Every structure is written in structure tokens, then in C-alpha cells.
CSV table of C-alpha atoms and ligand atoms in Angstrom, one decimal:
chain,number,residue,atom,x,y,z
A,17,MET,CA,-10.4,96.9,217.2
A,18,GLN,CA,-8.8,93.4,217.1
A,19,ASN,CA,-5.5,93.8,218.4
A,20,ASP,CA,-4.9,90.5,220.0
A,21,THR,CA,-4.1,91.6,223.5
A,22,TRP,CA,-5.8,91.2,227.1
A,23,MET,CA,-7.2,94.4,228.0
A,24,THR,CA,-9.8,95.6,230.8
A,25,GLN,CA,-12.1,98.0,228.7
A,26,PRO,CA,-11.8,97.8,224.8
A,27,SER,CA,-13.8,100.8,224.2
A,28,SER,CA,-15.5,103.7,226.2
A,29,PRO,CA,-19.2,104.2,226.4
A,30,LEU,CA,-20.5,106.0,223.2
A,31,LEU,CA,-23.4,108.4,224.4
A,32,LEU,CA,-25.6,110.9,222.3
A,33,PRO,CA,-26.3,113.9,224.2
A,34,GLY,CA,-29.5,114.2,226.5
A,35,THR,CA,-29.9,110.3,226.6
A,36,GLU,CA,-29.5,108.4,229.8
A,37,PRO,CA,-26.4,106.6,230.2
A,38,GLN,CA,-26.7,102.9,229.1
A,39,PRO,CA,-24.3,100.1,229.3
A,40,TRP,CA,-22.6,99.7,226.0
A,41,LEU,CA,-19.6,97.9,224.9
A,42,GLN,CA,-18.7,96.8,221.6
A,43,LEU,CA,-16.7,93.4,221.7
A,44,VAL,CA,-15.5,93.1,218.0
A,45,GLY,CA,-16.7,94.3,214.5
A,46,HIS,CA,-16.2,97.6,212.8
A,47,ALA,CA,-15.5,100.2,215.3
A,48,GLU,CA,-17.2,102.9,213.4
A,49,SER,CA,-20.4,101.1,212.8
A,50,PHE,CA,-22.2,101.9,216.1
A,51,GLN,CA,-23.7,104.8,218.2
A,52,VAL,CA,-26.0,104.6,221.4
A,53,GLY,CA,-29.4,106.2,220.4
A,54,GLU,CA,-32.3,107.2,222.2
A,55,ASN,CA,-33.7,105.0,225.2
A,56,GLY,CA,-30.4,103.3,224.8
A,57,ARG,CA,-31.3,101.8,221.8
A,58,LEU,CA,-28.3,100.7,219.3
A,59,LEU,CA,-27.7,102.4,216.1
A,60,LYS,CA,-25.7,100.4,213.5
A,61,ARG,CA,-24.7,102.0,210.2
A,62,HIS,CA,-27.2,101.1,207.9
A,63,CYS,CA,-27.1,98.6,205.2
A,64,GLU,CA,-30.1,97.6,203.1
A,65,GLY,CA,-29.6,93.9,203.3
A,66,GLU,CA,-29.4,94.0,206.9
A,67,GLU,CA,-32.5,96.1,207.1
A,68,ARG,CA,-34.4,93.7,204.9
A,69,CYS,CA,-33.4,90.8,207.0
A,70,PHE,CA,-34.5,92.6,210.3
A,71,ARG,CA,-37.9,93.3,208.9
A,72,ARG,CA,-38.4,89.5,207.8
A,73,LEU,CA,-37.0,88.2,211.0
A,74,MET,CA,-39.4,90.5,213.2
A,75,GLU,CA,-42.2,88.6,211.3
A,76,ASP,CA,-40.6,85.1,211.7
A,77,ARG,CA,-40.5,82.6,214.7
A,78,LEU,CA,-36.8,83.7,215.1
A,79,SER,CA,-37.7,86.9,216.6
A,80,ALA,CA,-37.3,85.8,220.1
A,81,PHE,CA,-33.7,85.1,219.2
A,82,VAL,CA,-32.9,88.6,217.5
A,83,PRO,CA,-32.7,92.1,218.9
A,84,SER,CA,-35.8,94.0,218.3
A,85,PHE,CA,-35.7,96.2,215.3
A,86,HIS,CA,-36.9,99.7,215.5
A,87,GLY,CA,-36.8,101.2,212.1
A,88,VAL,CA,-34.0,103.1,210.1
A,89,VAL,CA,-33.1,106.6,211.6
A,90,GLN,CA,-31.0,109.4,210.6
A,91,HIS,CA,-28.2,110.8,212.7
A,92,GLU,CA,-25.7,113.5,211.2
A,93,GLY,CA,-26.5,113.0,207.6
A,94,GLN,CA,-26.0,109.1,207.9
A,95,ASP,CA,-28.6,106.4,207.8
A,96,TYR,CA,-28.6,103.8,210.8
A,97,THR,CA,-30.5,100.7,211.9
A,98,MET,CA,-32.1,101.1,215.2
A,99,MET,CA,-32.2,97.8,217.4
A,100,ASP,CA,-32.4,97.1,221.2
A,101,ASN,CA,-29.1,97.0,223.2
A,102,LEU,CA,-29.1,93.6,224.4
A,103,LEU,CA,-26.8,94.5,227.2
A,104,THR,CA,-29.5,96.6,229.0
A,105,ARG,CA,-31.2,93.5,230.3
A,106,PHE,CA,-28.2,92.5,232.4
A,107,HIS,CA,-26.1,94.0,235.0
A,108,ALA,CA,-22.5,94.2,234.2
A,109,PRO,CA,-22.6,91.0,231.9
A,110,ALA,CA,-20.0,88.8,230.6
A,111,ILE,CA,-20.3,88.8,226.8
A,112,MET,CA,-18.9,86.5,224.0
A,113,ASP,CA,-19.3,86.8,220.4
A,114,CYS,CA,-19.1,83.6,218.2
A,115,LYS,CA,-19.2,83.9,214.4
A,116,MET,CA,-21.3,81.1,213.1
A,117,GLY,CA,-20.9,78.9,210.1
A,118,THR,CA,-18.1,77.2,208.0
A,119,ARG,CA,-17.8,80.1,205.5
A,120,THR,CA,-17.4,83.9,206.3
A,121,TYR,CA,-17.7,85.4,203.0
A,122,GLN,CA,-20.5,85.3,200.3
A,123,GLU,CA,-20.3,83.2,197.1
A,124,GLU,CA,-20.8,86.7,195.5
A,125,GLU,CA,-17.6,87.9,196.9
A,126,LEU,CA,-15.8,85.0,195.6
A,127,ARG,CA,-17.1,85.8,191.9
A,128,LEU,CA,-16.1,89.5,192.4
A,129,ALA,CA,-12.8,88.3,193.5
A,130,ARG,CA,-12.3,86.5,190.3
A,131,GLU,CA,-13.8,89.1,187.9
A,132,ARG,CA,-12.1,92.1,189.5
A,133,PRO,CA,-9.4,91.1,191.8
A,134,LYS,CA,-8.5,93.8,194.3
A,135,LEU,CA,-5.4,93.5,196.5
A,136,ARG,CA,-5.8,94.3,200.3
A,137,GLN,CA,-2.6,95.6,201.7
A,138,ASP,CA,-4.2,95.8,205.2
A,139,MET,CA,-5.2,92.3,205.2
A,140,TYR,CA,-1.7,91.3,204.1
A,141,GLU,CA,-0.5,93.2,207.1
A,142,LYS,CA,-3.0,91.4,209.3
A,143,MET,CA,-1.9,88.2,208.0
A,144,VAL,CA,1.7,88.7,208.2
A,145,ALA,CA,1.4,89.8,212.1
A,146,VAL,CA,-0.3,86.6,212.8
A,147,ASP,CA,2.1,84.4,210.7
A,148,PRO,CA,4.8,86.0,208.7
A,149,GLY,CA,5.3,82.4,206.7
A,150,ALA,CA,1.3,82.7,205.6
A,151,PRO,CA,1.5,84.8,202.4
A,152,THR,CA,2.6,83.1,199.4
A,153,ALA,CA,5.8,84.5,197.5
A,154,GLN,CA,3.6,86.2,195.1
A,155,GLU,CA,1.6,87.7,197.7
A,156,GLY,CA,4.8,88.8,199.5
A,157,ALA,CA,6.0,90.4,196.4
A,158,GLN,CA,2.6,92.3,195.9
A,159,ARG,CA,2.3,93.1,199.6
A,160,GLY,CA,-1.3,92.3,199.3
A,161,VAL,CA,-4.1,89.5,199.3
A,162,LEU,CA,-7.4,89.1,197.9
A,163,LYS,CA,-10.0,89.4,200.8
A,164,THR,CA,-11.5,85.9,200.2
A,165,ARG,CA,-8.0,84.7,200.5
A,166,TYR,CA,-7.7,86.3,203.8
A,167,MET,CA,-11.1,85.2,204.9
A,168,GLN,CA,-10.2,81.7,204.0
A,169,TRP,CA,-7.0,81.8,205.7
A,170,ARG,CA,-8.6,83.0,208.9
A,171,GLU,CA,-11.2,80.4,208.6
A,172,SER,CA,-8.7,77.4,208.6
A,173,LEU,CA,-6.5,79.0,211.3
A,174,SER,CA,-9.2,79.2,213.6
A,175,SER,CA,-12.1,76.7,214.3
A,176,THR,CA,-14.3,78.0,211.6
A,177,THR,CA,-13.5,75.2,209.0
A,178,THR,CA,-13.3,72.5,211.6
A,179,GLN,CA,-16.0,73.4,214.1
A,180,GLY,CA,-18.3,75.5,211.9
A,181,PHE,CA,-18.0,78.4,214.4
A,182,ARG,CA,-15.2,80.5,216.0
A,183,ILE,CA,-15.0,82.7,219.0
A,184,GLU,CA,-14.4,86.2,218.1
A,185,GLY,CA,-14.2,88.0,221.5
A,186,VAL,CA,-14.9,87.7,225.0
A,187,ARG,CA,-15.5,90.1,227.9
A,188,LYS,CA,-15.4,88.0,231.3
A,189,ALA,CA,-17.5,89.1,234.5
A,190,ASN,CA,-14.5,90.6,235.9
A,191,GLY,CA,-14.0,93.0,233.1
A,192,GLU,CA,-11.2,91.4,231.2
A,193,CYS,CA,-11.5,91.4,227.5
A,194,ARG,CA,-9.8,89.2,225.2
A,195,THR,CA,-9.9,89.1,221.2
A,196,ASN,CA,-6.8,86.8,220.6
A,197,PHE,CA,-8.6,83.7,219.2
A,198,LYS,CA,-7.6,83.8,215.7
A,199,ARG,CA,-5.6,80.4,216.6
A,200,THR,CA,-8.1,78.8,218.6
A,201,LYS,CA,-9.0,75.9,216.5
A,202,SER,CA,-9.2,72.4,218.1
A,203,ARG,CA,-12.2,71.2,220.0
A,204,GLU,CA,-10.0,71.0,223.2
A,205,GLN,CA,-9.0,74.8,222.7
A,206,VAL,CA,-12.4,75.9,221.9
A,207,GLY,CA,-13.9,74.0,225.1
A,208,GLU,CA,-11.0,75.6,227.3
A,209,ALA,CA,-12.1,79.0,226.1
A,210,LEU,CA,-15.7,78.5,226.7
A,211,ARG,CA,-15.2,77.1,230.2
A,212,ASP,CA,-12.9,80.2,230.9
A,213,PHE,CA,-15.8,82.3,229.6
A,214,VAL,CA,-18.1,80.9,232.1
A,215,ASP,CA,-15.6,80.7,235.0
A,216,HIS,CA,-16.2,77.0,235.0
A,217,ASP,CA,-19.7,77.3,236.5
A,218,PRO,CA,-22.1,74.3,235.1
A,219,ARG,CA,-25.2,76.4,236.0
A,220,THR,CA,-24.3,78.9,233.5
A,221,VAL,CA,-23.4,76.3,230.8
A,222,ARG,CA,-26.7,74.5,231.5
A,223,GLY,CA,-28.6,78.0,231.1
A,224,TYR,CA,-26.7,78.5,227.9
A,225,LEU,CA,-27.4,75.0,226.6
A,226,SER,CA,-31.0,75.2,227.2
A,227,ARG,CA,-31.4,78.6,225.2
A,228,LEU,CA,-28.9,77.1,222.4
A,229,LYS,CA,-31.4,74.0,222.0
A,230,GLN,CA,-34.1,76.3,221.7
A,231,LEU,CA,-32.5,78.2,218.9
A,232,ARG,CA,-31.8,75.0,217.1
A,233,HIS,CA,-35.2,74.0,217.4
A,234,THR,CA,-36.4,77.4,216.1
A,235,LEU,CA,-33.9,77.6,213.4
A,236,GLU,CA,-34.8,74.1,212.3
A,237,ALA,CA,-38.4,75.3,211.8
A,238,SER,CA,-37.8,78.9,210.7
A,239,GLN,CA,-39.2,79.9,207.0
A,240,PHE,CA,-36.3,82.9,207.3
A,241,PHE,CA,-33.7,80.4,208.0
A,242,ARG,CA,-34.6,78.0,205.4
A,243,THR,CA,-34.5,80.6,202.7
A,244,HIS,CA,-31.5,82.6,203.6
A,245,GLU,CA,-27.7,82.1,203.2
A,246,VAL,CA,-26.5,83.2,206.7
A,247,VAL,CA,-22.8,84.4,206.5
A,248,GLY,CA,-20.7,86.3,209.0
A,249,SER,CA,-23.6,86.4,211.5
A,250,SER,CA,-22.7,86.0,215.2
A,251,LEU,CA,-24.3,84.6,218.3
A,252,LEU,CA,-23.9,87.1,221.3
A,253,PHE,CA,-23.8,85.1,224.6
A,254,LEU,CA,-24.6,87.2,227.8
A,255,HIS,CA,-24.7,86.3,231.5
A,256,ASP,CA,-24.4,88.2,234.6
A,257,ALA,CA,-23.8,87.4,238.6
A,258,ALA,CA,-27.6,87.5,239.0
A,259,GLY,CA,-27.8,84.0,237.2
A,260,ARG,CA,-29.4,85.7,234.0
A,261,SER,CA,-28.0,84.3,230.8
A,262,GLY,CA,-29.2,84.6,227.1
A,263,VAL,CA,-27.9,84.0,223.4
A,264,TRP,CA,-29.1,86.2,220.5
A,265,MET,CA,-28.4,86.2,216.6
A,266,ILE,CA,-26.8,89.4,215.5
A,267,ASP,CA,-25.1,90.8,212.5
A,268,PHE,CA,-27.1,90.1,209.1
A,269,GLY,CA,-25.0,92.4,206.9
A,270,LYS,CA,-24.0,89.4,204.8
A,271,THR,CA,-27.2,87.3,205.1
A,272,SER,CA,-29.0,87.2,202.0
A,273,PRO,CA,-32.3,85.8,200.3
A,274,LEU,CA,-31.9,82.7,198.2
A,275,PRO,CA,-33.5,82.4,194.7
A,276,PRO,CA,-36.7,80.6,194.9
A,277,PRO,CA,-37.1,77.5,195.2
A,278,LEU,CA,-33.5,77.0,196.5
A,279,THR,CA,-33.5,76.4,200.3
A,280,LEU,CA,-30.6,75.2,202.7
A,281,ASP,CA,-30.4,72.8,205.4
A,282,HIS,CA,-27.3,74.7,206.9
A,283,ARG,CA,-25.6,71.2,207.6
A,284,THR,CA,-24.5,69.9,204.1
A,285,PRO,CA,-21.0,70.8,203.3
A,286,TRP,CA,-20.4,73.8,201.2
A,287,VAL,CA,-19.5,73.6,197.4
A,288,GLU,CA,-19.5,76.5,195.5
A,289,GLY,CA,-23.0,77.2,193.9
A,290,ASN,CA,-24.9,75.3,196.8
A,291,ARG,CA,-24.8,78.4,199.0
A,292,GLU,CA,-24.6,76.2,202.0
A,293,ASP,CA,-23.2,78.1,205.0
A,294,GLY,CA,-22.6,75.3,207.8
A,295,TYR,CA,-24.5,77.4,210.4
A,296,LEU,CA,-26.6,74.5,211.7
A,297,TRP,CA,-23.4,72.1,211.7
A,298,GLY,CA,-21.7,74.9,213.7
A,299,LEU,CA,-24.5,75.1,216.3
A,300,ASP,CA,-24.3,71.3,216.7
A,301,ASN,CA,-20.7,71.3,217.4
A,302,LEU,CA,-21.1,74.2,219.8
A,303,ILE,CA,-23.8,72.4,221.8
A,304,ALA,CA,-21.7,69.3,221.9
A,305,ILE,CA,-18.4,71.0,223.1
A,306,LEU,CA,-20.7,73.0,225.7
A,307,THR,CA,-22.1,69.7,226.8
A,308,ASP,CA,-18.7,68.1,227.1
A,309,SER,CA,-17.7,70.8,229.4
A,310,LEU,CA,-20.2,69.9,232.0
A,311,PRO,CA,-19.1,67.6,234.9
A,312,PRO,CA,-20.3,64.1,234.5
A,313,ALA,CA,-23.7,63.4,235.8
A,314,ARG,CA,-23.6,62.0,239.2
A,315,THR,CA,-24.9,58.3,239.0
A,316,PRO,CA,-26.7,57.2,242.1
A,317,GLY,CA,-24.5,54.9,244.4
A,318,PRO,CA,-25.9,51.7,246.1
A,319,PRO,CA,-28.5,52.0,248.3
A,320,GLU,CA,-27.6,52.5,252.1
A,321,PRO,CA,-27.6,49.3,254.2
B,500,ATP,N1,-28.1,94.4,219.7
B,500,ATP,C1,-26.8,94.5,220.2
B,500,ATP,N2,-26.8,94.5,221.6
B,500,ATP,C2,-25.7,94.5,222.4
B,500,ATP,N3,-24.4,94.5,221.7
B,500,ATP,C3,-24.4,94.4,220.2
B,500,ATP,C4,-25.8,94.2,219.6
B,500,ATP,N4,-25.3,94.3,218.3
B,500,ATP,C5,-23.9,94.2,218.1
B,500,ATP,N5,-23.4,94.3,219.5
B,500,ATP,C6,-21.9,94.4,219.8
B,500,ATP,O1,-21.3,95.0,218.6
B,500,ATP,C7,-20.4,94.0,218.3
B,500,ATP,C8,-20.2,94.0,216.6
B,500,ATP,O2,-21.4,93.7,216.0
B,500,ATP,P1,-21.7,93.3,214.6
B,500,ATP,O3,-21.3,91.9,214.4
B,500,ATP,O4,-23.3,93.5,214.3
B,500,ATP,O5,-20.9,94.2,213.8
B,500,ATP,P2,-20.1,94.3,212.5
B,500,ATP,O6,-19.3,95.5,212.3
B,500,ATP,O7,-21.3,94.0,211.4
B,500,ATP,O8,-19.2,93.1,212.7
B,500,ATP,P3,-18.4,92.3,211.5
B,500,ATP,O9,-16.7,92.8,211.6
B,500,ATP,O10,-18.4,90.9,211.8
B,500,ATP,O11,-19.0,92.6,210.1
B,500,ATP,C9,-20.6,92.7,218.8
B,500,ATP,O12,-19.9,91.5,219.0
B,500,ATP,C10,-21.4,93.0,220.1
B,500,ATP,O13,-20.3,93.2,221.2
B,501,I3P,O1,-11.6,89.6,211.9
B,501,I3P,P1,-10.4,90.2,211.0
B,501,I3P,O2,-9.4,89.5,210.8
B,501,I3P,O3,-10.1,91.6,211.6
B,501,I3P,O4,-11.1,90.3,209.7
B,501,I3P,C1,-12.1,91.0,209.4
B,501,I3P,C2,-13.5,90.2,209.8
B,501,I3P,O5,-13.2,89.0,208.8
B,501,I3P,C3,-14.8,91.1,209.3
B,501,I3P,O6,-15.8,89.9,209.5
B,501,I3P,C4,-14.7,91.6,207.7
B,501,I3P,O7,-15.9,92.4,207.6
B,501,I3P,P2,-17.2,91.5,206.6
B,501,I3P,O8,-17.7,90.4,207.6
B,501,I3P,O9,-18.2,92.8,206.7
B,501,I3P,O10,-16.7,91.3,205.4
B,501,I3P,C5,-13.6,92.5,207.5
B,501,I3P,O11,-13.5,92.8,206.2
B,501,I3P,P3,-13.3,94.4,205.8
B,501,I3P,O12,-12.2,94.8,206.0
B,501,I3P,O13,-13.5,94.2,204.2
B,501,I3P,O14,-14.6,95.0,206.4
B,501,I3P,C6,-12.3,91.7,208.0
B,501,I3P,O15,-11.2,92.7,207.9
């Protein structure tokens, strides 16, 4: 799916027979994970941890920032989590997926990688395609890398480590799609990509900023957020020509409950064992970069003589 090119439509609409056509476009992520279900709702391949998160989120104050969850359904022998398709609220929306946090793998994955190291040839090949010099001599000889090593390399190449979030993919209002953000790292590069996404329109930026600040406020008071490590989750940005815009939290496949009484503030730097994910630090930076992209506020001039 992530083939680092410009294109106009990354995927064609997926429809189940007998349902009304609904706009659906998957920007990034596992291509085989989604189906469009009845009433245009989305079916995402079921994962128990994600279902548990959705159930708890529907009861949490964060529910307004998460697609509504409609239970688990079976389709062709496979379990799916059913949720609202956020695109149906918009007409031909521009879409952006930002993966939040300073860490994109769970502590558990790190432990498993140490206990049972498994070399990934596909990740080695993805690494070489971006930077032939990135693998170590040993990785080159093995033609494989550990998943956690690949994920750490992706984090440091992009803005995940330096800003606490990274742009994964964008579909602009004119239909152009872009997923080549692997090296979009500095504040300036991220700011440029964000301004391009909103077509340099300050009204759209103000709409997003207002929603992101509400989200931050809600996250800071959320019981769910305090008690979960939120890894690999994205913010989905949507806006359209009618002036509608919104941001929602998606992808809870790697969000896990903490053992009580442990809680996170999501801003403290991660050291192995503290489970911190840098989510709020990333959101602070995202808000700051978007704010900087606004034209300077006009100061009132001297009074007319
Ligand atoms: N509720 C939704 N409404 C509209 N679009 C959605 C929704 N959920 C997901 N998408 C689309 O699908 C893409 C992938 O979603 P998601 O991150 O949940 O998949 P994933 O396969 O778990 O990703 P990852 O590779 O990060 O694990 C998003 O970027 C977005 O384009
Ligand atoms: O964006 P890239 O560079 O293509 O790398 C993928 C990306 O980091 C996904 O988030 C990850 O899935 P998870 O978040 O679910 O771990 C996937 O792992 P996978 O290949 O093991 O599914 C990676 O291949």
C-alpha cells in the first residue's frame, strides 16, 4: 500500500453486494484489513484488544473523538469490528492520517524480540528501498531485520522521534494522494506538508486547531487515556469544500490497558518499563506547528486622523 509515489486514487471503492455505494478510501495501513459493510459502516478485521478499547471508549468522554462502534460481526467466516465510516460526514473530503506518539511498537514487542528474535526480510527490503546504507553489516548478511529495529529506524527517519507524531498519508481535496512521508522529519518539513494538505487556507487550519485543542482537553481528563498505553494510533483529519472539518482517533490495535495502579501522563519521555508513549507531547507539537502555519494576526494600525 505504501509505495512512496504520487497517485490519484490509491484504492478503488470496496462494496459488499446489496449495499448503497458509500465513499470509502483507505489511505494507509494494512490493505486487507477493511471491508465496507451495511449502511456504509466499516468492517475492520477483528482484534480482541481493539474491540476492548472500542467498548471502553464508547463509555469514556473521548467517545466524541472516536468513530462509533457497532459490535463485532461475521463476514465470510471472519470476525470484523464494525464502526462508522467517518468519510460519510463529508463530500469528497481531503484526508490525512497522522500516527501519534514517540514510539510505534509495544514494550511487549521489544521483550518478545529479545526472547524470540525473528528476522523480517520484508522489512529489510523496505529499509533498503529507502536507504541502502541503513542496515548494519550483520543485517545485510542476514538480509533481515528485527521488527522493533525496523520500527525504531522508521521513527528516527521521520518526525516520530523528534516531534512525537508523523504524517503517514494524505489525500488532498483535488484527489492527489501521497504516502511518501518517511523522511518528513523536521518541524519545517512537517509544517510545509501540513500547509500543503490544507491548501494554505487559514480557515481550515483554525477549524483543525479548535478541534485539536478540544481533543487535548478531553484527553487530559479521560480515564481511558490515563490508564492505557496508546501506541500506533492515528488521528484522522478530514475537511471538505463546504468548510466542514474534523479530527478523530482511529486504530487501537496496539493500545493496551496498564496494570493498576500505573497511569501515564503521555508527555514524560519513554524509558523501557515506564510505558510512556509520547502521545500528548506529539499533540502539543502538532498544535504548535499548525499554529505557526497561520499568518501573523493583524495588529490594529494607528487611528485614522
Ligand atoms: N472509521 C474510519 N472512517 C474512515 N476511514 C477510516 C476509518 N478507520 C480507518 N480508516 C482508513 O483506513 C486507514 C487505516 O486505518 P487503521 O490505522 O485503523 O488500519 P491499520 O491496518 O490498523 O493500520 P496500521 O498499519 O497503522 O496498523 C486510515 O488511514 C483511514 O484512511
Ligand atoms: O509503514 P511501514 O514502513 O510500511 O511499516 C508498517 C507500519 O509500521 C505498521 O504500523 C506496522 O503494523 P503494526 O502497527 O500493526 O505493527 C507494520 O508491521 P507488520 O508488517 O508486522 O504488520 C509495518 O510493516
